[in-house]
mmCIF file of C-alpha atoms and ligand atoms in Angstrom:
data_model
loop_
_atom_site.group_PDB
_atom_site.id
_atom_site.type_symbol
_atom_site.label_atom_id
_atom_site.label_comp_id
_atom_site.label_asym_id
_atom_site.label_seq_id
_atom_site.Cartn_x
_atom_site.Cartn_y
_atom_site.Cartn_z
ATOM 1 C CA UNK A 1 21.286 -12.250 3.942
ATOM 2 C CA UNK A 2 19.492 -14.107 1.163
ATOM 3 C CA UNK A 3 19.914 -17.810 0.436
ATOM 4 C CA UNK A 4 18.814 -18.580 -3.112
ATOM 5 C CA UNK A 5 17.935 -22.242 -3.606
ATOM 6 C CA UNK A 6 18.451 -24.069 -6.896
ATOM 7 C CA UNK A 7 15.437 -24.773 -9.108
ATOM 8 C CA UNK A 8 13.842 -28.051 -7.999
ATOM 9 C CA UNK A 9 15.251 -28.003 -4.451
ATOM 10 C CA UNK A 10 13.430 -30.608 -2.332
ATOM 11 C CA UNK A 11 11.048 -29.151 0.260
ATOM 12 C CA UNK A 12 12.664 -31.280 2.947
ATOM 13 C CA UNK A 13 16.043 -29.666 2.222
ATOM 14 C CA UNK A 14 14.561 -26.177 2.454
ATOM 15 C CA UNK A 15 12.946 -27.171 5.778
ATOM 16 C CA UNK A 16 16.235 -28.643 7.068
ATOM 17 C CA UNK A 17 18.137 -25.457 6.220
ATOM 18 C CA UNK A 18 15.439 -23.273 7.767
ATOM 19 C CA UNK A 19 15.780 -25.212 11.022
ATOM 20 C CA UNK A 20 19.553 -24.967 10.854
ATOM 21 C CA UNK A 21 19.450 -21.171 10.371
ATOM 22 C CA UNK A 22 16.918 -20.792 13.199
ATOM 23 C CA UNK A 23 19.295 -22.713 15.469
ATOM 24 C CA UNK A 24 21.925 -20.014 14.750
ATOM 25 C CA UNK A 25 19.563 -17.453 16.300
ATOM 26 C CA UNK A 26 18.414 -16.013 12.937
ATOM 27 C CA UNK A 27 14.835 -15.525 11.710
ATOM 28 C CA UNK A 28 14.601 -17.435 8.435
ATOM 29 C CA UNK A 29 11.703 -16.601 6.126
ATOM 30 C CA UNK A 30 10.986 -18.891 3.205
ATOM 31 C CA UNK A 31 9.674 -17.122 0.126
ATOM 32 C CA UNK A 32 8.344 -19.335 -2.638
ATOM 33 C CA UNK A 33 8.677 -17.376 -5.892
ATOM 34 C CA UNK A 34 7.495 -18.267 -9.369
ATOM 35 C CA UNK A 35 10.788 -19.929 -10.251
ATOM 36 C CA UNK A 36 12.847 -20.268 -7.119
ATOM 37 C CA UNK A 37 12.672 -20.635 -3.396
ATOM 38 C CA UNK A 38 14.574 -18.020 -1.444
ATOM 39 C CA UNK A 39 15.316 -18.085 2.283
ATOM 40 C CA UNK A 40 15.637 -14.621 3.766
ATOM 41 C CA UNK A 41 17.768 -14.442 6.899
ATOM 42 C CA UNK A 42 17.217 -11.561 9.272
ATOM 43 C CA UNK A 43 19.334 -11.143 12.368
ATOM 44 C CA UNK A 44 22.965 -10.681 13.188
ATOM 45 C CA UNK A 45 24.571 -11.828 9.949
ATOM 46 C CA UNK A 46 27.467 -9.332 9.810
ATOM 47 C CA UNK A 47 30.092 -11.870 10.792
ATOM 48 C CA UNK A 48 28.753 -14.630 8.594
ATOM 49 C CA UNK A 49 30.670 -15.556 5.471
ATOM 50 C CA UNK A 50 28.330 -16.162 2.501
ATOM 51 C CA UNK A 51 30.706 -18.779 1.070
ATOM 52 C CA UNK A 52 30.650 -20.766 4.306
ATOM 53 C CA UNK A 53 26.846 -20.631 4.419
ATOM 54 C CA UNK A 54 26.763 -21.936 0.851
ATOM 55 C CA UNK A 55 28.595 -25.077 1.986
ATOM 56 C CA UNK A 56 25.669 -26.146 4.133
ATOM 57 C CA UNK A 57 23.801 -27.625 1.177
ATOM 58 C CA UNK A 58 24.532 -28.601 -2.426
ATOM 59 C CA UNK A 59 21.062 -27.188 -3.205
ATOM 60 C CA UNK A 60 22.106 -23.627 -2.381
ATOM 61 C CA UNK A 61 22.734 -21.693 -5.578
ATOM 62 C CA UNK A 62 23.906 -18.426 -4.100
ATOM 63 C CA UNK A 63 24.166 -16.522 -0.834
ATOM 64 C CA UNK A 64 23.820 -12.747 -1.057
ATOM 65 C CA UNK A 65 24.019 -9.913 1.411
ATOM 66 C CA UNK A 66 21.269 -7.295 1.553
ATOM 67 C CA UNK A 67 23.231 -4.099 1.965
ATOM 68 C CA UNK A 68 20.183 -1.883 2.542
ATOM 69 C CA UNK A 69 18.912 -1.183 6.077
ATOM 70 C CA UNK A 70 15.464 -2.408 5.041
ATOM 71 C CA UNK A 71 15.688 -6.173 4.597
ATOM 72 C CA UNK A 72 12.240 -7.738 4.299
ATOM 73 C CA UNK A 73 11.023 -4.779 2.245
ATOM 74 C CA UNK A 74 13.980 -4.939 -0.147
ATOM 75 C CA UNK A 75 13.670 -6.180 -3.681
ATOM 76 C CA UNK A 76 16.540 -8.599 -3.087
ATOM 77 C CA UNK A 77 14.596 -10.311 -0.299
ATOM 78 C CA UNK A 78 12.270 -11.637 -3.006
ATOM 79 C CA UNK A 79 15.115 -12.180 -5.430
ATOM 80 C CA UNK A 80 13.793 -9.396 -7.671
ATOM 81 C CA UNK A 81 10.217 -10.626 -7.910
ATOM 82 C CA UNK A 82 7.506 -8.091 -7.045
ATOM 83 C CA UNK A 83 5.147 -9.316 -4.363
ATOM 84 C CA UNK A 84 1.383 -9.249 -4.586
ATOM 85 C CA UNK A 85 -1.031 -8.301 -1.854
ATOM 86 C CA UNK A 86 -4.254 -10.259 -2.192
ATOM 87 C CA UNK A 87 -7.188 -8.581 -0.511
ATOM 88 C CA UNK A 88 -10.428 -10.350 0.258
ATOM 89 C CA UNK A 89 -13.466 -8.137 -0.457
ATOM 90 C CA UNK A 90 -17.191 -8.984 -0.601
ATOM 91 C CA UNK A 91 -16.798 -9.131 -4.390
ATOM 92 C CA UNK A 92 -13.877 -11.558 -4.299
ATOM 93 C CA UNK A 93 -10.118 -11.294 -4.058
ATOM 94 C CA UNK A 94 -8.515 -8.125 -5.425
ATOM 95 C CA UNK A 95 -4.790 -8.448 -6.164
ATOM 96 C CA UNK A 96 -2.386 -5.490 -5.873
ATOM 97 C CA UNK A 97 0.989 -5.760 -7.569
ATOM 98 C CA UNK A 98 3.174 -5.085 -10.575
ATOM 99 C CA UNK A 99 1.753 -8.035 -12.519
ATOM 100 C CA UNK A 100 -1.879 -7.101 -11.928
ATOM 101 C CA UNK A 101 -4.369 -4.559 -13.306
ATOM 102 C CA UNK A 102 -4.467 -1.100 -11.709
ATOM 103 C CA UNK A 103 -6.669 -1.072 -8.603
ATOM 104 C CA UNK A 104 -8.665 2.123 -8.089
ATOM 105 C CA UNK A 105 -9.663 3.199 -4.578
ATOM 106 C CA UNK A 106 -12.167 6.057 -4.407
ATOM 107 C CA UNK A 107 -14.389 7.823 -1.917
ATOM 108 C CA UNK A 108 -14.727 10.834 0.307
ATOM 109 C CA UNK A 109 -12.125 12.141 2.702
ATOM 110 C CA UNK A 110 -14.540 11.599 5.616
ATOM 111 C CA UNK A 111 -17.635 9.498 6.112
ATOM 112 C CA UNK A 112 -20.271 12.190 6.732
ATOM 113 C CA UNK A 113 -23.633 10.386 6.751
ATOM 114 C CA UNK A 114 -25.265 7.230 5.416
ATOM 115 C CA UNK A 115 -26.781 8.757 2.286
ATOM 116 C CA UNK A 116 -23.515 10.290 1.059
ATOM 117 C CA UNK A 117 -21.341 7.250 1.730
ATOM 118 C CA UNK A 118 -23.809 4.819 0.148
ATOM 119 C CA UNK A 119 -24.317 7.065 -2.874
ATOM 120 C CA UNK A 120 -20.567 7.538 -3.320
ATOM 121 C CA UNK A 121 -19.998 3.792 -2.980
ATOM 122 C CA UNK A 122 -22.557 3.015 -5.658
ATOM 123 C CA UNK A 123 -21.233 5.639 -8.034
ATOM 124 C CA UNK A 124 -17.547 4.713 -7.736
ATOM 125 C CA UNK A 125 -18.425 1.023 -7.963
ATOM 126 C CA UNK A 126 -20.357 1.626 -11.194
ATOM 127 C CA UNK A 127 -17.342 3.500 -12.561
ATOM 128 C CA UNK A 128 -15.009 0.585 -11.819
ATOM 129 C CA UNK A 129 -13.425 1.266 -8.427
ATOM 130 C CA UNK A 130 -12.648 -1.849 -6.373
ATOM 131 C CA UNK A 131 -12.397 -0.130 -2.963
ATOM 132 C CA UNK A 132 -14.265 2.580 -1.118
ATOM 133 C CA UNK A 133 -12.162 4.866 1.043
ATOM 134 C CA UNK A 134 -13.502 7.100 3.795
ATOM 135 C CA UNK A 135 -12.231 8.302 7.158
ATOM 136 C CA UNK A 136 -14.097 7.616 10.387
ATOM 137 C CA UNK A 137 -11.231 8.913 12.551
ATOM 138 C CA UNK A 138 -9.625 11.947 10.906
ATOM 139 C CA UNK A 139 -6.153 13.322 11.648
ATOM 140 C CA UNK A 140 -6.848 17.077 11.433
ATOM 141 C CA UNK A 141 -4.301 19.845 11.877
ATOM 142 C CA UNK A 142 -6.731 21.814 14.022
ATOM 143 C CA UNK A 143 -8.413 20.310 17.080
ATOM 144 C CA UNK A 144 -11.422 22.484 16.206
ATOM 145 C CA UNK A 145 -11.824 20.997 12.714
ATOM 146 C CA UNK A 146 -14.191 18.070 12.036
ATOM 147 C CA UNK A 147 -12.548 14.999 13.581
ATOM 148 C CA UNK A 148 -14.681 12.363 11.851
ATOM 149 C CA UNK A 149 -17.740 10.627 13.273
ATOM 150 C CA UNK A 150 -15.644 7.816 14.815
ATOM 151 C CA UNK A 151 -17.248 4.463 15.563
ATOM 152 C CA UNK A 152 -20.643 5.409 14.168
ATOM 153 C CA UNK A 153 -18.971 6.091 10.808
ATOM 154 C CA UNK A 154 -17.556 2.558 10.870
ATOM 155 C CA UNK A 155 -21.151 1.313 10.926
ATOM 156 C CA UNK A 156 -21.884 3.433 7.855
ATOM 157 C CA UNK A 157 -18.848 2.004 6.056
ATOM 158 C CA UNK A 158 -20.111 -1.493 6.872
ATOM 159 C CA UNK A 159 -23.443 -0.555 5.314
ATOM 160 C CA UNK A 160 -21.764 0.849 2.172
ATOM 161 C CA UNK A 161 -19.663 -2.310 1.942
ATOM 162 C CA UNK A 162 -22.745 -4.499 2.139
ATOM 163 C CA UNK A 163 -24.708 -2.475 -0.427
ATOM 164 C CA UNK A 164 -21.877 -2.058 -2.952
ATOM 165 C CA UNK A 165 -19.690 -5.126 -2.468
ATOM 166 C CA UNK A 166 -16.650 -2.828 -2.475
ATOM 167 C CA UNK A 167 -13.679 -3.427 -0.204
ATOM 168 C CA UNK A 168 -13.217 -0.782 2.504
ATOM 169 C CA UNK A 169 -10.104 1.256 3.350
ATOM 170 C CA UNK A 170 -10.170 3.443 6.438
ATOM 171 C CA UNK A 171 -7.541 5.004 8.654
ATOM 172 C CA UNK A 172 -6.399 3.782 12.049
ATOM 173 C CA UNK A 173 -4.960 6.523 14.287
ATOM 174 C CA UNK A 174 -5.174 4.934 17.716
ATOM 175 C CA UNK A 175 -4.380 1.298 18.536
ATOM 176 C CA UNK A 176 -7.430 1.303 20.838
ATOM 177 C CA UNK A 177 -9.649 1.426 17.718
ATOM 178 C CA UNK A 178 -7.934 -1.461 15.940
ATOM 179 C CA UNK A 179 -10.514 -4.165 16.635
ATOM 180 C CA UNK A 180 -13.443 -1.962 15.648
ATOM 181 C CA UNK A 181 -11.698 -0.864 12.443
ATOM 182 C CA UNK A 182 -10.536 -4.380 11.551
ATOM 183 C CA UNK A 183 -14.149 -5.502 11.698
ATOM 184 C CA UNK A 184 -15.141 -3.325 8.736
ATOM 185 C CA UNK A 185 -11.880 -2.528 6.903
ATOM 186 C CA UNK A 186 -10.486 -4.859 4.247
ATOM 187 C CA UNK A 187 -7.316 -2.734 4.268
ATOM 188 C CA UNK A 188 -6.237 -0.591 7.224
ATOM 189 C CA UNK A 189 -4.689 2.762 6.369
ATOM 190 C CA UNK A 190 -1.820 4.216 8.353
ATOM 191 C CA UNK A 191 -1.810 7.883 7.436
ATOM 192 C CA UNK A 192 1.069 10.197 6.645
ATOM 193 C CA UNK A 193 1.090 11.635 10.165
ATOM 194 C CA UNK A 194 1.490 8.207 11.744
ATOM 195 C CA UNK A 195 4.100 6.789 9.400
ATOM 196 C CA UNK A 196 6.643 7.370 12.169
ATOM 197 C CA UNK A 197 4.427 6.002 14.952
ATOM 198 C CA UNK A 198 6.516 2.907 15.546
ATOM 199 C CA UNK A 199 4.326 1.403 18.253
ATOM 200 C CA UNK A 200 1.302 1.649 15.925
ATOM 201 C CA UNK A 201 3.350 0.081 13.092
ATOM 202 C CA UNK A 202 4.327 -2.832 15.363
ATOM 203 C CA UNK A 203 0.707 -3.242 16.410
ATOM 204 C CA UNK A 204 -0.646 -3.471 12.834
ATOM 205 C CA UNK A 205 2.263 -5.716 11.943
ATOM 206 C CA UNK A 206 1.040 -8.173 14.554
ATOM 207 C CA UNK A 207 -2.431 -8.576 13.033
ATOM 208 C CA UNK A 208 -3.699 -9.966 9.732
ATOM 209 C CA UNK A 209 -5.397 -7.164 7.807
ATOM 210 C CA UNK A 210 -3.392 -5.727 4.877
ATOM 211 C CA UNK A 211 -1.914 -2.286 5.531
ATOM 212 C CA UNK A 212 -1.856 0.783 3.321
ATOM 213 C CA UNK A 213 1.163 2.751 4.526
ATOM 214 C CA UNK A 214 1.108 6.373 3.432
ATOM 215 C CA UNK A 215 4.381 8.243 3.120
ATOM 216 C CA UNK A 216 5.022 10.768 5.862
ATOM 217 C CA UNK A 217 4.862 14.280 4.483
ATOM 218 C CA UNK A 218 8.531 14.875 5.177
ATOM 219 C CA UNK A 219 9.742 11.279 5.048
ATOM 220 C CA UNK A 220 12.587 10.157 2.842
ATOM 221 C CA UNK A 221 12.026 7.030 0.804
ATOM 222 C CA UNK A 222 14.371 5.149 3.114
ATOM 223 C CA UNK A 223 12.454 6.231 6.235
ATOM 224 C CA UNK A 224 9.238 5.155 4.526
ATOM 225 C CA UNK A 225 10.655 1.733 3.666
ATOM 226 C CA UNK A 226 11.944 1.371 7.228
ATOM 227 C CA UNK A 227 8.396 2.074 8.450
ATOM 228 C CA UNK A 228 7.184 -0.721 6.142
ATOM 229 C CA UNK A 229 9.967 -2.881 7.582
ATOM 230 C CA UNK A 230 8.463 -2.453 11.072
ATOM 231 C CA UNK A 231 5.172 -3.935 9.835
ATOM 232 C CA UNK A 232 6.862 -6.747 7.918
ATOM 233 C CA UNK A 233 9.199 -7.554 10.823
ATOM 234 C CA UNK A 234 6.222 -7.864 13.166
ATOM 235 C CA UNK A 235 4.796 -10.575 10.904
ATOM 236 C CA UNK A 236 2.394 -8.920 8.472
ATOM 237 C CA UNK A 237 3.654 -9.376 4.884
ATOM 238 C CA UNK A 238 0.769 -7.450 3.283
ATOM 239 C CA UNK A 239 1.884 -3.850 2.936
ATOM 240 C CA UNK A 240 1.033 -1.415 0.118
ATOM 241 C CA UNK A 241 3.024 1.832 -0.095
ATOM 242 C CA UNK A 242 1.095 5.019 -0.874
ATOM 243 C CA UNK A 243 2.818 8.198 -2.096
ATOM 244 C CA UNK A 244 0.605 11.162 -1.178
ATOM 245 C CA UNK A 245 2.801 14.166 -1.814
ATOM 246 C CA UNK A 246 5.639 15.568 0.257
ATOM 247 C CA UNK A 247 6.401 19.004 1.633
ATOM 248 C CA UNK A 248 8.776 21.069 -0.418
ATOM 249 C CA UNK A 249 9.570 24.769 -0.566
ATOM 250 C CA UNK A 250 6.603 25.426 -2.863
ATOM 251 C CA UNK A 251 3.012 24.950 -1.737
ATOM 252 C CA UNK A 252 1.660 28.130 -3.317
ATOM 253 C CA UNK A 253 -0.343 26.419 -6.058
ATOM 254 C CA UNK A 254 -0.383 22.769 -5.090
ATOM 255 C CA UNK A 255 -0.861 21.499 -1.504
ATOM 256 C CA UNK A 256 2.119 19.141 -1.741
ATOM 257 C CA UNK A 257 4.698 18.024 -4.282
ATOM 258 C CA UNK A 258 3.548 14.679 -5.636
ATOM 259 C CA UNK A 259 6.708 12.609 -5.954
ATOM 260 C CA UNK A 260 6.011 10.504 -9.027
ATOM 261 C CA UNK A 261 9.703 9.664 -9.272
ATOM 262 C CA UNK A 262 9.032 7.566 -6.183
ATOM 263 C CA UNK A 263 7.396 4.997 -8.483
ATOM 264 C CA UNK A 264 10.520 3.886 -10.394
ATOM 265 C CA UNK A 265 12.652 4.453 -7.294
ATOM 266 C CA UNK A 266 10.453 2.159 -5.192
ATOM 267 C CA UNK A 267 10.307 -0.363 -8.000
ATOM 268 C CA UNK A 268 14.088 -0.617 -7.921
ATOM 269 C CA UNK A 269 14.271 -0.833 -4.114
ATOM 270 C CA UNK A 270 11.285 -2.880 -2.972
ATOM 271 C CA UNK A 271 8.974 -5.709 -3.990
ATOM 272 C CA UNK A 272 5.972 -4.072 -2.288
ATOM 273 C CA UNK A 273 2.988 -2.817 -4.349
ATOM 274 C CA UNK A 274 2.694 0.928 -4.968
ATOM 275 C CA UNK A 275 -0.278 3.306 -4.730
ATOM 276 C CA UNK A 276 -0.430 6.977 -5.734
ATOM 277 C CA UNK A 277 -2.802 9.492 -4.121
ATOM 278 C CA UNK A 278 -2.969 12.546 -6.388
ATOM 279 C CA UNK A 279 -5.800 14.057 -4.303
ATOM 280 C CA UNK A 280 -3.695 14.783 -1.211
ATOM 281 C CA UNK A 281 -0.686 15.046 -3.521
ATOM 282 C CA UNK A 282 -2.008 18.164 -5.279
ATOM 283 C CA UNK A 283 -4.844 19.380 -3.048
ATOM 284 C CA UNK A 284 -6.842 20.579 -6.053
ATOM 285 C CA UNK A 285 -9.455 18.582 -7.954
ATOM 286 C CA UNK A 286 -8.458 20.121 -11.291
ATOM 287 C CA UNK A 287 -4.912 18.723 -11.001
ATOM 288 C CA UNK A 288 -5.960 15.206 -9.974
ATOM 289 C CA UNK A 289 -6.775 13.664 -13.404
ATOM 290 C CA UNK A 290 -3.462 14.523 -15.064
ATOM 291 C CA UNK A 291 -1.448 13.243 -12.090
ATOM 292 C CA UNK A 292 -3.540 10.061 -11.963
ATOM 293 C CA UNK A 293 -2.822 9.379 -15.630
ATOM 294 C CA UNK A 294 0.864 10.204 -15.173
ATOM 295 C CA UNK A 295 1.039 7.809 -12.235
ATOM 296 C CA UNK A 296 -0.278 4.957 -14.383
ATOM 297 C CA UNK A 297 2.159 5.809 -17.161
ATOM 298 C CA UNK A 298 4.974 5.798 -14.593
ATOM 299 C CA UNK A 299 4.016 2.319 -13.401
ATOM 300 C CA UNK A 300 1.898 2.644 -10.260
ATOM 301 C CA UNK A 301 -0.082 -0.429 -9.217
ATOM 302 C CA UNK A 302 -3.024 1.456 -7.758
ATOM 303 C CA UNK A 303 -4.577 4.877 -7.247
ATOM 304 C CA UNK A 304 -6.456 6.580 -4.415
ATOM 305 C CA UNK A 305 -8.876 9.290 -5.549
ATOM 306 C CA UNK A 306 -11.078 11.411 -3.288
ATOM 307 C CA UNK A 307 -14.657 11.597 -4.585
ATOM 308 C CA UNK A 308 -17.548 13.448 -2.903
ATOM 309 C CA UNK A 309 -21.151 13.839 -4.098
ATOM 310 C CA UNK A 310 -21.003 17.563 -3.307
ATOM 311 C CA UNK A 311 -17.387 18.732 -2.878
ATOM 312 C CA UNK A 312 -18.421 22.310 -2.066
ATOM 313 C CA UNK A 313 -20.184 21.031 1.068
ATOM 314 C CA UNK A 314 -17.593 18.430 2.117
ATOM 315 C CA UNK A 315 -16.614 18.457 5.796
ATOM 316 C CA UNK A 316 -12.969 17.836 4.833
ATOM 317 C CA UNK A 317 -10.842 18.054 1.683
ATOM 318 C CA UNK A 318 -13.649 19.322 -0.591
ATOM 319 C CA UNK A 319 -11.285 21.350 -2.850
ATOM 320 C CA UNK A 320 -9.385 18.210 -3.871
ATOM 321 C CA UNK A 321 -12.427 15.938 -4.273
ATOM 322 C CA UNK A 322 -13.851 14.987 -7.662
ATOM 323 C CA UNK A 323 -17.594 14.830 -8.258
ATOM 324 C CA UNK A 324 -18.912 11.361 -9.174
ATOM 325 C CA UNK A 325 -19.449 12.612 -12.756
ATOM 326 C CA UNK A 326 -15.843 13.780 -13.042
ATOM 327 C CA UNK A 327 -14.717 10.471 -11.567
ATOM 328 C CA UNK A 328 -16.691 8.586 -14.259
ATOM 329 C CA UNK A 329 -14.880 10.575 -16.900
ATOM 330 C CA UNK A 330 -11.530 10.061 -15.200
ATOM 331 C CA UNK A 331 -11.991 6.289 -15.286
ATOM 332 C CA UNK A 332 -12.429 6.388 -19.074
ATOM 333 C CA UNK A 333 -9.290 8.556 -19.318
ATOM 334 C CA UNK A 334 -7.312 6.178 -17.102
ATOM 335 C CA UNK A 335 -8.374 3.247 -19.264
ATOM 336 C CA UNK A 336 -6.770 4.933 -22.283
ATOM 337 C CA UNK A 337 -3.410 5.014 -20.517
ATOM 338 C CA UNK A 338 -3.648 1.674 -18.740
ATOM 339 C CA UNK A 339 -5.012 -0.505 -21.537
ATOM 340 C CA UNK A 340 -1.958 -0.392 -23.838
ATOM 341 C CA UNK A 341 0.163 -1.236 -20.795
ATOM 342 C CA UNK A 342 -1.996 -4.328 -20.229
ATOM 343 C CA UNK A 343 -3.032 -3.020 -16.816
ATOM 344 C CA UNK A 344 -6.774 -2.415 -17.111
ATOM 345 C CA UNK A 345 -9.245 -5.156 -16.329
ATOM 346 C CA UNK A 346 -12.483 -3.231 -16.933
ATOM 347 C CA UNK A 347 -14.300 -3.169 -20.234
ATOM 348 C CA UNK A 348 -13.697 0.142 -22.064
ATOM 349 C CA UNK A 349 -17.366 1.064 -21.690
ATOM 350 C CA UNK A 350 -17.786 -0.154 -18.112
ATOM 351 C CA UNK A 351 -16.682 3.185 -16.784
ATOM 352 C CA UNK A 352 -19.566 5.055 -18.395
ATOM 353 C CA UNK A 353 -22.421 5.149 -15.881
HETATM 354 C C1 PEP B 401 -6.548 10.700 3.992
HETATM 355 O O1 PEP B 401 -6.287 9.750 3.255
HETATM 356 O O2 PEP B 401 -7.687 11.197 4.131
HETATM 357 C C2 PEP B 401 -5.444 11.356 4.735
HETATM 358 C C3 PEP B 401 -5.650 12.042 5.855
HETATM 359 O O3 PEP B 401 -4.292 11.161 4.120
HETATM 360 P P1 PEP B 401 -2.776 11.546 4.544
HETATM 361 O O4 PEP B 401 -2.487 10.736 5.740
HETATM 362 O O5 PEP B 401 -1.993 11.173 3.331
HETATM 363 O O6 PEP B 401 -2.772 13.038 4.803
HETATM 364 MN MN1 MN B 402 -8.479 13.663 2.787
#
């Protein structure tokens, strides 16, 4: 249930109502928007009559029910305003959201050694990326495939962060690694395979680092938003949703089916920022640029692009990784799409190394 307060409602009245709702056994969450204050009520509200709730204060403008099973993630919970996720990086705060420039995240699938991660960081930084991605713990289909270098790779990410000033995104697979990952990551990734790992979702919901929640490869949009709801319900409001391709009947030419329709669908359902990963979405480097441009045209807030200094020698996901040179070119192409939409903060020439 959503309680929309009138413009200019006194803070003391909002506080009084919040206390009142808490005394009914509900969890009230006050959201201060650009124009209005909204109090989101989560809990057993089925038997509550919105008109009766409205009578509790002359400052209440409207009381609405959220019909969707996801409450905190729903667009209504913010009264239609998109939320922003502000991420602290060594280079300052990077905002993700519908009212902000496109944020580009780039880097290798896996952190392989110091030279490659530092070189990649410097190249993608020069091209205009704001975050370096790279897996230390890799979720591989085969137990015999490269599993990532683990903790030692976290040290290499810390080094790349220090040298480049980029924010770091890396995947958490096991709650036991949370503290070590949180030490270096500015955003913690929950991968497609763990989108349904509810205990892990609760765990990352109970800590402060922003979360990049990738869509499970066979997850419906509602299941994905319910996974986000787990993180939000546990207390972490900073969740970014990443579409990375889903399984369909056809994987003959592309690894997955990149669901770009998810962008307008999510926009209508949730206030959370959106990221598109055309690298895992297509599985082939040659298809990545067109899908990245399409994603911007369709309204994504951010992109994740796999980049490797030598894709032919990559220990994982080489076929879908761009070279740093191709990434430079892609950034100039993305600028052409994003600039007229008012969503590019880099100078047109900044992307040329
Ligand atoms: C990744 O980002 O390297 C990764 C493993 O992604 P996903 O979970 O989408 O497969
Ligand atoms: Mn990968």
